[in-house]
Tab-separated table of C-alpha atoms (C1' of nucleotides) in Angstrom:
chain	number	residue	atom	x	y	z
A	29	MET	CA	42.487	-37.727	-11.925
A	30	HIS	CA	42.715	-41.178	-10.400
A	31	GLN	CA	41.810	-41.798	-6.795
A	32	VAL	CA	43.447	-44.763	-5.138
A	33	PRO	CA	43.046	-45.999	-1.566
A	34	ILE	CA	46.301	-46.681	0.257
A	35	PRO	CA	45.912	-48.890	3.319
A	36	THR	CA	48.435	-48.375	6.123
A	37	SER	CA	48.777	-49.379	9.743
A	38	ASP	CA	47.206	-46.021	10.585
A	39	GLY	CA	44.191	-46.397	8.326
A	40	THR	CA	43.417	-46.052	4.659
A	41	PHE	CA	44.655	-42.884	2.997
A	42	VAL	CA	43.360	-41.779	-0.388
A	43	ALA	CA	45.803	-40.608	-3.040
A	44	THR	CA	44.799	-38.624	-6.102
A	45	PHE	CA	47.046	-38.687	-9.159
A	46	SER	CA	46.949	-36.267	-12.073
A	47	GLU	CA	48.841	-36.580	-15.322
A	48	ALA	CA	51.712	-34.783	-13.636
A	49	GLY	CA	51.984	-36.841	-10.472
A	50	LEU	CA	50.584	-37.086	-6.955
A	51	ALA	CA	48.212	-34.166	-6.561
A	52	ARG	CA	46.476	-34.956	-3.293
A	53	LEU	CA	46.720	-37.144	-0.220
A	54	GLU	CA	43.867	-37.442	2.253
A	55	PHE	CA	44.000	-38.685	5.806
A	56	PRO	CA	41.935	-41.761	6.589
A	57	SER	CA	38.306	-40.878	7.149
A	58	ASP	CA	35.885	-43.131	8.935
A	59	ARG	CA	33.141	-42.929	6.388
A	60	LYS	CA	33.298	-44.076	2.811
A	61	ALA	CA	36.524	-45.965	3.278
A	62	ALA	CA	35.830	-47.575	-0.068
A	63	ARG	CA	36.034	-45.011	-2.802
A	64	ARG	CA	35.681	-45.564	-6.444
A	65	GLN	CA	38.842	-47.077	-7.752
A	66	SER	CA	39.644	-46.802	-11.419
A	67	PRO	CA	39.100	-50.111	-13.175
A	68	ARG	CA	42.578	-49.873	-14.557
A	69	LEU	CA	45.350	-47.577	-13.450
A	70	PRO	CA	47.371	-46.071	-16.325
A	71	GLU	CA	50.818	-47.572	-16.701
A	72	ALA	CA	52.475	-44.244	-15.952
A	73	VAL	CA	50.711	-43.969	-12.612
A	74	ARG	CA	51.582	-47.374	-11.228
A	75	PRO	CA	55.194	-46.573	-10.248
A	76	TRP	CA	53.952	-43.324	-8.712
A	77	LEU	CA	51.545	-45.296	-6.604
A	78	ARG	CA	54.267	-47.678	-5.462
A	79	ALA	CA	56.519	-44.750	-4.571
A	80	THR	CA	53.668	-43.089	-2.695
A	81	GLU	CA	52.920	-46.236	-0.705
A	82	ARG	CA	56.528	-46.740	0.308
A	83	ALA	CA	57.117	-43.066	1.102
A	84	LEU	CA	53.956	-42.924	3.170
A	85	ASP	CA	54.987	-45.957	5.197
A	86	ARG	CA	58.404	-44.435	5.804
A	87	VAL	CA	57.103	-41.108	7.075
A	88	LEU	CA	54.467	-42.803	9.194
A	89	ALA	CA	57.348	-44.704	10.778
A	90	GLY	CA	59.164	-41.461	11.502
A	91	LYS	CA	61.809	-42.046	8.859
A	92	THR	CA	62.900	-40.226	5.732
A	93	PRO	CA	61.462	-41.562	2.472
A	94	THR	CA	64.048	-42.892	0.048
A	95	GLN	CA	62.185	-41.453	-2.909
A	96	LEU	CA	59.013	-39.517	-3.521
A	97	PRO	CA	56.635	-39.677	-6.462
A	98	PRO	CA	56.481	-36.560	-8.632
A	99	LEU	CA	54.299	-34.030	-6.855
A	100	ASP	CA	51.721	-31.981	-8.754
A	101	LEU	CA	51.452	-28.696	-6.877
A	102	SER	CA	49.894	-26.771	-9.751
A	103	ALA	CA	46.673	-26.221	-7.820
A	104	GLY	CA	48.371	-23.745	-5.495
A	105	THR	CA	49.181	-20.067	-5.874
A	106	ASN	CA	52.775	-18.976	-6.357
A	107	PHE	CA	53.103	-18.223	-2.672
A	108	GLN	CA	51.568	-21.525	-1.627
A	109	GLN	CA	53.813	-23.482	-3.949
A	110	ALA	CA	56.853	-21.669	-2.576
A	111	VAL	CA	55.818	-22.635	0.949
A	112	TRP	CA	55.109	-26.252	-0.013
A	113	VAL	CA	58.540	-26.539	-1.613
A	114	ALA	CA	60.168	-25.024	1.456
A	115	LEU	CA	58.425	-27.550	3.672
A	116	GLN	CA	60.025	-30.384	1.732
A	117	HIS	CA	63.439	-29.148	2.859
A	118	ILE	CA	62.661	-29.710	6.529
A	119	PRO	CA	64.285	-33.039	7.426
A	120	ALA	CA	62.575	-35.607	9.626
A	121	GLY	CA	63.325	-34.935	13.264
A	122	ALA	CA	63.642	-31.206	12.685
A	123	THR	CA	61.061	-28.456	13.018
A	124	ARG	CA	60.645	-24.882	11.893
A	125	SER	CA	58.438	-22.054	13.078
A	126	TYR	CA	55.936	-20.352	10.791
A	127	LEU	CA	58.153	-17.278	10.939
A	128	GLU	CA	61.214	-19.250	9.856
A	129	VAL	CA	59.337	-20.663	6.882
A	130	ALA	CA	58.188	-17.146	6.022
A	131	ARG	CA	61.790	-15.997	5.991
A	132	ALA	CA	62.787	-19.015	3.899
A	133	VAL	CA	60.392	-18.015	1.134
A	134	GLY	CA	61.501	-14.401	1.212
A	135	ALA	CA	58.410	-13.015	2.920
A	136	PRO	CA	59.641	-12.417	6.467
A	137	LYS	CA	56.410	-10.718	7.567
A	138	ALA	CA	54.052	-13.345	6.209
A	139	ALA	CA	54.009	-15.778	9.127
A	140	ARG	CA	50.237	-15.888	9.207
A	141	ALA	CA	49.989	-16.371	5.478
A	142	VAL	CA	52.398	-19.291	5.864
A	143	GLY	CA	49.976	-20.806	8.325
A	144	GLN	CA	47.246	-20.482	5.743
A	145	ALA	CA	49.417	-22.066	3.076
A	146	CYS	CA	50.232	-24.962	5.412
A	147	GLY	CA	46.537	-25.498	5.977
A	148	ALA	CA	46.046	-25.630	2.218
A	149	ASN	CA	48.796	-28.229	1.771
A	150	PRO	CA	47.271	-30.824	-0.596
A	151	ILE	CA	49.769	-33.551	0.268
A	152	PRO	CA	50.145	-33.734	4.051
A	153	VAL	CA	52.589	-36.199	5.619
A	154	LEU	CA	54.702	-36.353	2.460
A	155	ILE	CA	54.913	-32.579	2.428
A	156	PRO	CA	55.636	-32.306	6.132
A	157	CYS	CA	53.482	-29.419	7.244
A	158	HIS	CA	53.370	-31.163	10.638
A	159	ARG	CA	56.980	-30.035	11.195
A	160	VAL	CA	55.961	-26.398	11.368
A	161	LEU	CA	55.367	-25.224	14.916
A	162	ALA	CA	54.397	-21.927	16.486
A	163	ALA	CA	57.045	-19.744	18.067
A	164	GLY	CA	58.658	-21.065	21.220
A	165	GLY	CA	58.133	-24.689	20.221
A	166	ARG	CA	54.401	-24.575	20.814
A	167	LEU	CA	52.380	-26.966	18.755
A	168	GLY	CA	50.277	-24.542	16.725
A	169	GLY	CA	47.425	-25.839	14.618
A	170	PHE	CA	46.849	-28.610	12.120
A	171	SER	CA	44.108	-29.033	9.568
A	172	GLY	CA	44.170	-32.808	9.743
A	173	GLY	CA	43.634	-32.745	13.502
A	174	LEU	CA	46.193	-32.051	16.178
A	175	GLU	CA	46.405	-35.735	17.120
A	176	TRP	CA	48.062	-36.456	13.792
A	177	LYS	CA	50.528	-33.638	14.294
A	178	ARG	CA	51.508	-34.902	17.734
A	179	THR	CA	51.950	-38.526	16.732
A	180	LEU	CA	53.903	-37.729	13.582
A	181	LEU	CA	56.242	-35.438	15.500
A	182	ARG	CA	56.622	-37.969	18.278
A	183	ARG	CA	57.582	-40.698	15.848
A	184	GLU	CA	60.237	-38.419	14.412
A	185	GLY	CA	61.735	-37.984	17.837
A	186	ASN	CA	60.324	-34.590	18.683
A	187	VAL	CA	58.699	-33.644	21.935
A	188	PRO	CA	56.064	-31.029	21.180
A	189	SER	CA	55.378	-28.843	24.179
A	190	GLY	CA	52.241	-26.998	23.339
B	199	DA	C1'	55.770	-20.338	35.710
B	200	DG	C1'	51.423	-19.526	33.034
B	201	DT	C1'	47.434	-16.824	30.751
B	202	DT	C1'	45.037	-13.309	28.248
B	203	DC	C1'	44.831	-8.965	25.369
B	204	DG	C1'	45.865	-5.911	21.506
B	205	DG	C1'	47.847	-4.604	17.603
B	206	DA	C1'	50.617	-5.481	13.413
B	207	DC	C1'	51.435	-8.127	9.460
B	208	DC	C1'	50.407	-10.973	5.042
B	209	DG	C1'	47.904	-13.952	1.291
B	210	DT	C1'	43.430	-15.755	0.124
B	211	DT	C1'	38.465	-15.737	-0.820
C	15	DA	C1'	36.124	-6.627	3.896
C	16	DA	C1'	36.948	-10.555	6.671
C	17	DC	C1'	39.308	-14.520	8.022
C	18	DG	C1'	43.436	-17.540	9.542
C	19	DG	C1'	47.613	-23.630	11.652
C	20	DT	C1'	51.147	-16.139	13.619
C	21	DC	C1'	54.096	-13.137	16.430
C	22	DC	C1'	55.447	-9.958	19.933
C	23	DG	C1'	55.135	-7.234	23.939
C	24	DA	C1'	52.613	-5.882	27.900
C	25	DA	C1'	49.820	-6.748	31.587
C	26	DC	C1'	47.970	-9.516	34.243
C	27	DT	C1'	47.404	-14.268	37.771
DNA sequence: AGTTCGGACCGTT
DNA sequence: AACGGTCCGAACT
């Protein structure tokens, strides 16, 4: 697992790559901005890092990334992985409710469990859990802090009400 | 319009 | 057994 800081106009994110791809993306945190960076990044990881940097910049600008790095979702349960895949199908500028995502993964009564799975999303921003709102267009919650959810939605042209 | 309350539902720890 | 990034209806203000 290789941790790499990714500086952006919104702060320095931290990406974690496994042998399979991008496994984790952390929002900028005030403390310990400088993490241990591998002395040398494996050749296979370098293009993933470039793709991650570009995709991150795109989404932070409210646009759709041209290409994503391979995503390693193996840490999640079957249900969580199903939710995380479903989230990737929500285009920028669009939103879904937790109930709609539940229906999309074939568990129409699991709206709350979808909320849990969103909170466990290891790759926020790139896996757009911020596009999932509560019923009636209300904002709902967000593990990374509601400010992030609002700004990301706003940049994508949405006007969150709650 | 807005809010609070209660119950039902599901996956995870 | 308990907890959530929920949802819906009902009963309030």
